Short mmCIF file of C-alpha atoms in Angstrom, two decimals:
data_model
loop_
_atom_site.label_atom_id
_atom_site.label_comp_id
_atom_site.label_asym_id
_atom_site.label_seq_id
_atom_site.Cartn_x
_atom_site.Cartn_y
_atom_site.Cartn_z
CA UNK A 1 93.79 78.67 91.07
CA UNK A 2 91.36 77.66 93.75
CA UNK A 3 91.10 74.84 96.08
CA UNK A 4 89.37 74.00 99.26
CA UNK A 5 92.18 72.72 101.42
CA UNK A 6 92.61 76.54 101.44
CA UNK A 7 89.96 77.17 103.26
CA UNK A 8 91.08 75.01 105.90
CA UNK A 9 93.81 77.11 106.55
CA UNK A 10 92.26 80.66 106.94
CA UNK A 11 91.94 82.57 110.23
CA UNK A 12 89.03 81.28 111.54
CA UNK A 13 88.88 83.85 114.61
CA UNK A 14 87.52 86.18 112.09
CA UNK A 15 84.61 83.71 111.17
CA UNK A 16 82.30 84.30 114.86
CA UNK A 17 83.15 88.68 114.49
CA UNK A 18 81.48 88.46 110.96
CA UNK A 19 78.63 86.25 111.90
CA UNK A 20 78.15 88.75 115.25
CA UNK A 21 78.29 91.70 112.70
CA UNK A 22 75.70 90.03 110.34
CA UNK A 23 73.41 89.41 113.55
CA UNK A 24 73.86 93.03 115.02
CA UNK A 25 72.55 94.11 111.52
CA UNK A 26 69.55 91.88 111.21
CA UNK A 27 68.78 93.13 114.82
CA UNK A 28 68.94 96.54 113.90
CA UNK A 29 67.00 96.50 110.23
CA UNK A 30 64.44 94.30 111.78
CA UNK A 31 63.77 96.94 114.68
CA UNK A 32 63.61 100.03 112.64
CA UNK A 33 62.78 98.88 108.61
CA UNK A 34 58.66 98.09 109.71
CA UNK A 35 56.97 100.66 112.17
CA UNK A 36 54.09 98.24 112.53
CA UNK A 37 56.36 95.95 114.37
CA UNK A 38 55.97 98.65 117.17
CA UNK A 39 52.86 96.82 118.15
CA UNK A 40 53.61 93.93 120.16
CA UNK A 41 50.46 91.68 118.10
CA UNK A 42 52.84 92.18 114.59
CA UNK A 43 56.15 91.29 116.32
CA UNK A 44 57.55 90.03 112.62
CA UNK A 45 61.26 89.49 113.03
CA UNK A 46 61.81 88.74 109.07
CA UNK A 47 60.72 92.05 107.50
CA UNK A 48 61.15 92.77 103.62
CA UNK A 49 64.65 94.87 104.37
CA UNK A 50 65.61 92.01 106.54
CA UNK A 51 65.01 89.26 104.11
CA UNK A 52 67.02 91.45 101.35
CA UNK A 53 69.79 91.74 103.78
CA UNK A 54 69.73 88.18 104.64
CA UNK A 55 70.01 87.15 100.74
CA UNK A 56 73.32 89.79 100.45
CA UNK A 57 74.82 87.50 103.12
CA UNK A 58 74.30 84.49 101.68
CA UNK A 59 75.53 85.69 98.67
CA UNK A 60 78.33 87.39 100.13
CA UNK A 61 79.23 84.13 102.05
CA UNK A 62 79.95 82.57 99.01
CA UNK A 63 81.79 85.38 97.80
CA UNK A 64 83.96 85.16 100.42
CA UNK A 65 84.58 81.51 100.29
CA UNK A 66 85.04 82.09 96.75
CA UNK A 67 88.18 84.44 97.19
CA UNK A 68 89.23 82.43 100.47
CA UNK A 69 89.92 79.30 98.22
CA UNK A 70 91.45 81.69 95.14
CA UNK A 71 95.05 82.45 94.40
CA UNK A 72 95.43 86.11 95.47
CA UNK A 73 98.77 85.92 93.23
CA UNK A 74 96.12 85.10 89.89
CA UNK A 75 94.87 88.95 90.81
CA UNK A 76 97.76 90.19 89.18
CA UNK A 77 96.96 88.44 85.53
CA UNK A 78 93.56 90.44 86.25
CA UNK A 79 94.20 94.23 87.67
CA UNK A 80 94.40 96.14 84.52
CA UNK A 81 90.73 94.12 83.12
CA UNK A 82 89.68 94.59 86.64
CA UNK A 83 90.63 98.46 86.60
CA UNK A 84 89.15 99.20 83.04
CA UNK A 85 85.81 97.71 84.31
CA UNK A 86 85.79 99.83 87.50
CA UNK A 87 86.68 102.61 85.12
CA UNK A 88 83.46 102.24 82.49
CA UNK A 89 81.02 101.12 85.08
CA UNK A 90 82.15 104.47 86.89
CA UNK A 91 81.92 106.26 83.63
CA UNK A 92 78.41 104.59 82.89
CA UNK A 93 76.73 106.10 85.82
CA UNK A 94 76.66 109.29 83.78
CA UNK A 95 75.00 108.09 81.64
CA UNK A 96 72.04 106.68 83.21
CA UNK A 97 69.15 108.37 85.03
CA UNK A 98 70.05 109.64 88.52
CA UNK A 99 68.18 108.37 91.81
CA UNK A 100 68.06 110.67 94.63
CA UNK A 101 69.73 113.35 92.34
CA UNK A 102 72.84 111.36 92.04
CA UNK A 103 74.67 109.26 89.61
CA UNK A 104 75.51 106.41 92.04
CA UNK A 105 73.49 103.33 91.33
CA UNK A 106 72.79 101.15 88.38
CA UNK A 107 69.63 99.88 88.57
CA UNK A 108 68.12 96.65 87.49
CA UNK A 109 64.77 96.15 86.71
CA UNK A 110 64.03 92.67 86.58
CA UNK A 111 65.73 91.98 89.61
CA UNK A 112 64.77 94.58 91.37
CA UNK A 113 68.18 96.00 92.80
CA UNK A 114 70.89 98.27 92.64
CA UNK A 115 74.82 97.88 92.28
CA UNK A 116 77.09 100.83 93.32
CA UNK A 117 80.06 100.49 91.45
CA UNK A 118 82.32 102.83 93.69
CA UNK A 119 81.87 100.26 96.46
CA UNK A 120 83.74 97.61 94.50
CA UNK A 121 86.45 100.51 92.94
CA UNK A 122 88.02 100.96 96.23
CA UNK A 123 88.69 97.31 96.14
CA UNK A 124 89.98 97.14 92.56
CA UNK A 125 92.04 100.49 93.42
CA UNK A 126 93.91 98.98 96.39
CA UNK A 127 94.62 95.70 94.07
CA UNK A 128 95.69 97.71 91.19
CA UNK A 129 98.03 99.90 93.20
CA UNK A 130 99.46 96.77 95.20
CA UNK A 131 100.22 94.97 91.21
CA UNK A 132 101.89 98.64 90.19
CA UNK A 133 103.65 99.27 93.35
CA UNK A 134 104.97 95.65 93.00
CA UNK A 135 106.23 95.73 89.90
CA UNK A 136 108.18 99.11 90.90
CA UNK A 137 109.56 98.48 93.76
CA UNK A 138 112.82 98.90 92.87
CA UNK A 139 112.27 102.59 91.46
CA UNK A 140 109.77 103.07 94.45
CA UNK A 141 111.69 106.73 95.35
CA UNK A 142 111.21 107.74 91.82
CA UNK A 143 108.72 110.82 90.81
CA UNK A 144 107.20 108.86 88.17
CA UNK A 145 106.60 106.48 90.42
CA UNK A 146 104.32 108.65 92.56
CA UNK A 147 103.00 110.70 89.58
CA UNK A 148 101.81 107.26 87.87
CA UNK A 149 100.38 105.62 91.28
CA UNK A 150 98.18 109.26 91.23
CA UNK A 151 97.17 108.68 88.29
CA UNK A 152 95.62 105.33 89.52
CA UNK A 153 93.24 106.78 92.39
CA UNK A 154 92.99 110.12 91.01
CA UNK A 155 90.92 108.94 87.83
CA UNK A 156 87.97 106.65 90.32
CA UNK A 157 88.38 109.62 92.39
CA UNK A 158 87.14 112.18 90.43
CA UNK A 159 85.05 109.72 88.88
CA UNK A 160 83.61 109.17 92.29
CA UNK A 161 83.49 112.72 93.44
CA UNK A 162 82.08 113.83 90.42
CA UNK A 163 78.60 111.47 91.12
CA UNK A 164 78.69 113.26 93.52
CA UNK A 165 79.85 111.02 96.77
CA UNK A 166 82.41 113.10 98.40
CA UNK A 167 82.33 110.14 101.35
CA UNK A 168 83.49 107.04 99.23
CA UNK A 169 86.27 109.43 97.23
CA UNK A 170 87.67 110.51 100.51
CA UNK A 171 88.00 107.08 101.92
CA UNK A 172 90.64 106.46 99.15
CA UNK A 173 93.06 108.93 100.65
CA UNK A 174 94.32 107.39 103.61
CA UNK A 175 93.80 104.07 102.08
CA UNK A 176 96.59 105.68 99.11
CA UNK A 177 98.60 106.86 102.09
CA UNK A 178 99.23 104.03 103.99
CA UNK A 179 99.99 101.77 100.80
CA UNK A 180 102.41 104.37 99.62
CA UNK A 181 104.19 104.04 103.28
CA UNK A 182 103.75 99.86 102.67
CA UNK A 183 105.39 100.88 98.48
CA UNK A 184 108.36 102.42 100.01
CA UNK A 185 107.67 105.84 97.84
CA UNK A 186 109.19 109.09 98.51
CA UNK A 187 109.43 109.63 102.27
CA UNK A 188 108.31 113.31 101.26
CA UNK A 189 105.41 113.18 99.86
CA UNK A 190 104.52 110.12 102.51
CA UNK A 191 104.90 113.47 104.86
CA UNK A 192 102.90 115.74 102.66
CA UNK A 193 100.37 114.08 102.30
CA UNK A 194 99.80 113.01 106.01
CA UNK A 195 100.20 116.59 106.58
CA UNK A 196 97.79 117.30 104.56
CA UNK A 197 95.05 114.95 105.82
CA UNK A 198 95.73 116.46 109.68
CA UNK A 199 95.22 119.43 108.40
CA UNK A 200 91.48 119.00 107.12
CA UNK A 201 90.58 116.98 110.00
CA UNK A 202 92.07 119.94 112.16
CA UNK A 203 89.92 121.97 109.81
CA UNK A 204 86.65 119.94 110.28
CA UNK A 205 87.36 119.58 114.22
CA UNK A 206 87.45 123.20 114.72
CA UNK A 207 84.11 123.46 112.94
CA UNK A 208 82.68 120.54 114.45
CA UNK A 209 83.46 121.89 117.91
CA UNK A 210 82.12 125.23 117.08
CA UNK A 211 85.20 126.68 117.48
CA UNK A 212 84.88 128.50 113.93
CA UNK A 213 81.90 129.23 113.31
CA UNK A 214 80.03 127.70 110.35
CA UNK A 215 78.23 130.81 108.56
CA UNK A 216 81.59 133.12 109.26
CA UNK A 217 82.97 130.92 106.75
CA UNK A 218 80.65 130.77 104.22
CA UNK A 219 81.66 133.24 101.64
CA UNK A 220 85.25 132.02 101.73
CA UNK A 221 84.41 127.78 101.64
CA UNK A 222 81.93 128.71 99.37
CA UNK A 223 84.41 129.78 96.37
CA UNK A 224 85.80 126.27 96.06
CA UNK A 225 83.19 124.11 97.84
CA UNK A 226 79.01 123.77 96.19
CA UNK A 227 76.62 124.93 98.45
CA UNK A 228 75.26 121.56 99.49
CA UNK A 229 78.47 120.77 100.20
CA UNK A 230 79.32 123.40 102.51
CA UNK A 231 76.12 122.63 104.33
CA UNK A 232 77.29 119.13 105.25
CA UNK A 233 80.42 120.98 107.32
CA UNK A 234 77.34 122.09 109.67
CA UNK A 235 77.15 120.78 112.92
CA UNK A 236 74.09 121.44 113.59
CA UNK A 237 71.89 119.55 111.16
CA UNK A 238 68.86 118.02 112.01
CA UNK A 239 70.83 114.37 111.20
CA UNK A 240 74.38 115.47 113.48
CA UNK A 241 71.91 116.46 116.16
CA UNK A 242 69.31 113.52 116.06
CA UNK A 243 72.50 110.96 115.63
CA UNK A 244 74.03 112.23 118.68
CA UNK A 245 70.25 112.60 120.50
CA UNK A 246 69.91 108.59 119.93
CA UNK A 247 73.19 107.77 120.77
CA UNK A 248 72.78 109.87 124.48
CA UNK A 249 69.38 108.23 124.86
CA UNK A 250 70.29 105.01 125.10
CA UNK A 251 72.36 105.38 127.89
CA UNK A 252 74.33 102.37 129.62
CA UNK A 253 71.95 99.76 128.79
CA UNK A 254 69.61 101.11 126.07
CA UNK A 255 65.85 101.05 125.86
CA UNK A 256 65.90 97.25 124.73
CA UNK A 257 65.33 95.55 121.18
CA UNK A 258 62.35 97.45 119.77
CA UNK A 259 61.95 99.87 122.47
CA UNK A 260 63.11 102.59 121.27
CA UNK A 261 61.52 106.06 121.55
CA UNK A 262 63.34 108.20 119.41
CA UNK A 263 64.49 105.96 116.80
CA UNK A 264 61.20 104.12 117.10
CA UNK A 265 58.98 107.17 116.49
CA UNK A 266 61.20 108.24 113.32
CA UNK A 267 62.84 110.73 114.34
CA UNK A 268 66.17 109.48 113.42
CA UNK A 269 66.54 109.67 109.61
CA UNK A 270 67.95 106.46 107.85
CA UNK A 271 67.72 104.35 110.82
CA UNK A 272 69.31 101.52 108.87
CA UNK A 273 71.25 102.84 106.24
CA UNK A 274 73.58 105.78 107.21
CA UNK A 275 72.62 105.83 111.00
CA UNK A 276 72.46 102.38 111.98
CA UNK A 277 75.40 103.32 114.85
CA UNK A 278 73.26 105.43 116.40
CA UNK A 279 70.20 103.35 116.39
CA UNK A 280 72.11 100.40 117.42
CA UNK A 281 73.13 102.66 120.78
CA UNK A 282 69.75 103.49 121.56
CA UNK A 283 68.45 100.35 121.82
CA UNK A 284 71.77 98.78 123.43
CA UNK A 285 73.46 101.58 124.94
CA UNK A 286 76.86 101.97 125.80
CA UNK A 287 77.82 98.61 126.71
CA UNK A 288 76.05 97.16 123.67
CA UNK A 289 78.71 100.04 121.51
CA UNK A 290 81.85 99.25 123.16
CA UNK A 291 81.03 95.40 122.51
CA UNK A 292 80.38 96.48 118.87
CA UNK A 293 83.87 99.03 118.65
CA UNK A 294 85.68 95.49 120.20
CA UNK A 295 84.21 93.34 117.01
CA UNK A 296 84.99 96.06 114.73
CA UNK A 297 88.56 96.01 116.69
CA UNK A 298 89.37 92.25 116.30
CA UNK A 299 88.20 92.39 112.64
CA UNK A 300 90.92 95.05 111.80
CA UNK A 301 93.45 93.69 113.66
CA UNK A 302 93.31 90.70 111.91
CA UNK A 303 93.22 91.99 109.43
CA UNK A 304 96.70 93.49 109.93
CA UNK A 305 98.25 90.46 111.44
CA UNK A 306 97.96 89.33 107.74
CA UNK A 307 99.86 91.69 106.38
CA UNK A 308 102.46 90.90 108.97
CA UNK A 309 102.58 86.88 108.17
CA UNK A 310 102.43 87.77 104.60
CA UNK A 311 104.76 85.66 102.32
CA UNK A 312 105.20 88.31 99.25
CA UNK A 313 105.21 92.45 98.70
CA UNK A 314 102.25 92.27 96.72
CA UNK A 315 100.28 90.03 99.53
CA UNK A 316 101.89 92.78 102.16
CA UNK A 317 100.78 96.01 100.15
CA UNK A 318 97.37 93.92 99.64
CA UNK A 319 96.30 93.57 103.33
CA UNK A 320 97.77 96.54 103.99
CA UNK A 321 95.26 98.25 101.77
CA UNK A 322 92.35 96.17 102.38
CA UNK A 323 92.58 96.31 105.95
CA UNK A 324 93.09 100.07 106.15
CA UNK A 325 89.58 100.07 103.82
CA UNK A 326 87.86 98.25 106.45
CA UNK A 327 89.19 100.72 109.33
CA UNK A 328 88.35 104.24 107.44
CA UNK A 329 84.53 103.01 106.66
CA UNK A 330 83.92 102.00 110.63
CA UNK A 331 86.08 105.37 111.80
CA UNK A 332 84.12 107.43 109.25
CA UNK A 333 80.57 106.07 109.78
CA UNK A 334 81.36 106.19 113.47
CA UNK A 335 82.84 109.64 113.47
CA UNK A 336 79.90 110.63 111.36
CA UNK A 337 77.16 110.13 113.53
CA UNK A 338 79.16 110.97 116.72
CA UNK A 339 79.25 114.50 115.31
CA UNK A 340 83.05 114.51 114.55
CA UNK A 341 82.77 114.73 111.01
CA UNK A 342 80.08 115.53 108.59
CA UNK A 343 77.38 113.01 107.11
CA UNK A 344 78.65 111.50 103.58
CA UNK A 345 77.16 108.38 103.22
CA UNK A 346 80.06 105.98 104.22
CA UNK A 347 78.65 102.43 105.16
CA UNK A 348 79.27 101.24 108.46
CA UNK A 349 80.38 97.54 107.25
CA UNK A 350 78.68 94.55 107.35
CA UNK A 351 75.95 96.29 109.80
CA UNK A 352 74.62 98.86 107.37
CA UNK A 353 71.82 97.43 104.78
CA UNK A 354 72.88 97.69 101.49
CA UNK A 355 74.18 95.02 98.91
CA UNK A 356 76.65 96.49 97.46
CA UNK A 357 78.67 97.21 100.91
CA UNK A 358 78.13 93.51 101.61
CA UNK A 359 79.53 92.39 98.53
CA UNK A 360 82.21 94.59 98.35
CA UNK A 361 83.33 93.92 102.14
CA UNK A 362 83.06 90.20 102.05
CA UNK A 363 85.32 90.39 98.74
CA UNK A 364 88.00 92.48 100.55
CA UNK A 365 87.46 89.97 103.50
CA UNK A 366 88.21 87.15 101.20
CA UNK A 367 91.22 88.00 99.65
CA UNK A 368 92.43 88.71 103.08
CA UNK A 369 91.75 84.78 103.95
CA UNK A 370 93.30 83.69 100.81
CA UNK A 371 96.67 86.21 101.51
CA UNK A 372 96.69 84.47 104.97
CA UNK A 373 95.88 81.05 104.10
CA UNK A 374 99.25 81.05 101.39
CA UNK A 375 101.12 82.39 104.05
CA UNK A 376 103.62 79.61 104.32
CA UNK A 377 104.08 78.90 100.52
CA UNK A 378 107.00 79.27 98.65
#
C-alpha cells in the first residue's frame, strides 16, 4: 500500500516550484500580517501568521510524502467512505455557528484552528468521479451515465453554494468538464456545457469591461441572483479597484520587501489571504509576477505530463482532474484581483495563508507523485 522506494521515483522537478511557492508565501505574510514590522527597529521575519503558515507546511510536507509513497489504485477501495465524509462534514457546517456570516469553517477550540471542508471535497469529488467514470467506461455515451456523474458534483455543489461560497462551487465546473472530456461521455453535452461556461465568462467580461453596465442590470440579475451576490459582479469595488491599484504600483521592479506604500499602509484588504497576488506585485513588480505565473506554469504542466505517462484510466482521469484543480484556483485568484472576474474567495495555492488550502493542495499534489511514480507498473 505504501512504500518509500516510491518516493524515489516521483518527479522531482516539481520539488524546487513548491519550495519557491512556500517561500514567496512566507515573504508575503511576513511583510503584510504585522504593521509594526514597518519600523525598521522590529524587523521580525517570523510573525504569528508566519509561524502558523510554516506549521501547515510541515504538515502538509508529510502529507504529501504520505500520498507520494501510497497506492493511488487503494483510492478506489476508499471513494464512496471518502465521499460520504465530504458529504456530512459539508452537511455539518449547517449546523454549527457561522463565522463571518457563513457556514464554512469548523472550528476547534483547543487547537485553536479551523478546517474548511469544501477545500478537501473538490479533491474527494475529482477521485470519486475518476472511480465512477472508471467503472463505466464502457457505457461512457450513456444518459445515465451523465445523469449519475451529476449527481456526484451536483450534491457538494449545492452543498457548497448553499454556505454560501459561490468561488469554491464554481471551481468544480470546469474541473467536471474536462474529466467528462478525459470519461469519454456524450460529445454533446461535453459541447453544452463548454458552451455554457463561455457564455458566463462572456457575461462577466462584458461587465467587467464596463461594457454593460452594472446597475442597468440590476432588476433583471437580481430575480435569480441575492443581492450580495450581484454586488460582487461590480467592478468597481473598493477590493477590484485597490487589487488592481497595488498591482500598477509596483511597477517593473516593485517597491522592495517591506516597502510597500499602499499595501503597507492597509489599504489593500486581505493582504494575505484573498489578495496576496496583488501584494506580492507591489512589492516585486512585474518581473517578480511573471517569475511567479512561470512557477505556477511548470507546476501545472507537470502536472499534466502525468496524466500523459499514466499507466491506467483511472490514474489518467485522476491527474486529469487534479491538475485542472490546481489551474482554475491560480486562473481564478489571478483573474480575481486583476479585475477580470469578481472576488469569491478562491485561494491562490500554496501562496495564500490558510491551512486548509495547504492541506488540501499538497494532498492533490501527492497523489499526483504517487500516479507518476507507478507509471511503469503493470
Amino acid at each position: 500500500m505504501w512504500s518509500y522506494q516510491h518516493l524515489l521515483r516521483i518527479d522531482f522537478r516539481i520539488i524546487p516550484l513548491i519550495i519557491l511557492l512556500m517561500a514567496t508565501s512566507l515573504l508575503v505574510i511576513s511583510a503584510n500580517s504585522n504593521p509594526i514590522t514597518l519600523d525598521a527597529s522590529d524587523d521580525i521575519f517570523f510573525t504569528p501568521v508566519v509561524k502558523g503558515q510554516i506549521q501547515w507546511f510541515l504538515i502538509g510536507s508529510a502529507i504529501f510524502l504520505f500520498f507520494a509513497g501510497f497506492d493511488y489504485n487503494k483510492l478506489r477501495e476508499w471513494t464512496w467512505i471518502l465521499y460520504a465524509l465530504m458529504i456530512i462534514s459539508l452537511l455539518g457546517l449547517f449546523f454549527t455557528s457561522s463565522i463571518q456570516s457563513v457556514h464554512r469553517w469548523y472550528r476547534i477550540p483547543l487547537i485553536g484552528i479551523s478546517i474548511q471542508p469544501s477545500e478537501y471535497a473538490k479533491v474527494v469529488v475529482v477521485i470519486s468521479l475518476s472511480w465512477f467514470l472508471e467503472r463505466r467506461r464502457g457505457k461512457a455515451n450513456n444518459w445515465s451515465t451523465v445523469f449519475q456523474s451529476g449527481v456526484i458534483v451536483g450534491i457538494p455543489f449545492i452543498l457548497i453554494l448553499k454556505q454560501p461560497d459561490l468561488g469554491t462551487a464554481l471551481v468544480l465546473y470546469p474541473i467536471t468538464l474536462v474529466m467528462f472530456y478525459f470519461g469519454d461521455l456524450r460529445p454533446s453535452v461535453i459541447k453544452w456545457m463548454s458552451w455554457i461556461g463561455a457564455m458566463a465568462l462572456f457575461f462577466i467580461a462584458l461587465l467587467f469591461l464596463e461594457i454593460i453596465s452594472h446597475e442597468q442590470i440590476r432588476p433583471i440579475a437580481t430575480k435569480f441572483l441575492k443581492e450580495y451576490q450581484f454586488d460582487r459582479l461590480d467592478p468597481n469595488t473598493h477590493h477590484q479597484k485597490a487589487a488592481a491599484t497595488a498591482i500598477s504600483v509596483g511597477g517593473l521592479f516593485g517597491s522592495g520587501w517591506r516597502k510597500s506604500e499602499f499595501t503597507g499602509q492597509g489599504w489593500l484588504p486581505a493582504p494575505y489571504t484573498d489578495s496576496v497576488f496583488p501584494a506580492f506585485g507591489e512589492e516585486f513588480g512585474l518581473f517578480g509576477l511573471v517569475f511567479l505565473l512561470t512557477l505556477f506554469y511548470a507546476l501545472i504542466y507537470f502536472g499534466f505530463q502525468v496524466s500523459a505517462v499514466a499507466k491506467d484510466h483511472f490514474g489518467r482521469l485522476l491527474s486529469a482532474g487534479i491538475t485542472v484543480y490546481l489551474a482554475m484556483h491560480v486562473l481564478v485568484n489571478i483573474g480575481m484581483m486583476c479585475g477580470f472576474l469578481p472576488i469569491t474567495g478562491v485561494p491562490l495555492i500554496l501562496v495564500t495563508y490558510g491551512g486548509s488550502s495547504v492541506l488540501a493542495t499538497m494532498t492533490a499534489l501527492g497523489i499526483l507523485q504517487s500516479i507518476y511514480s507507478r507509471r511503469f507498473m503493470f
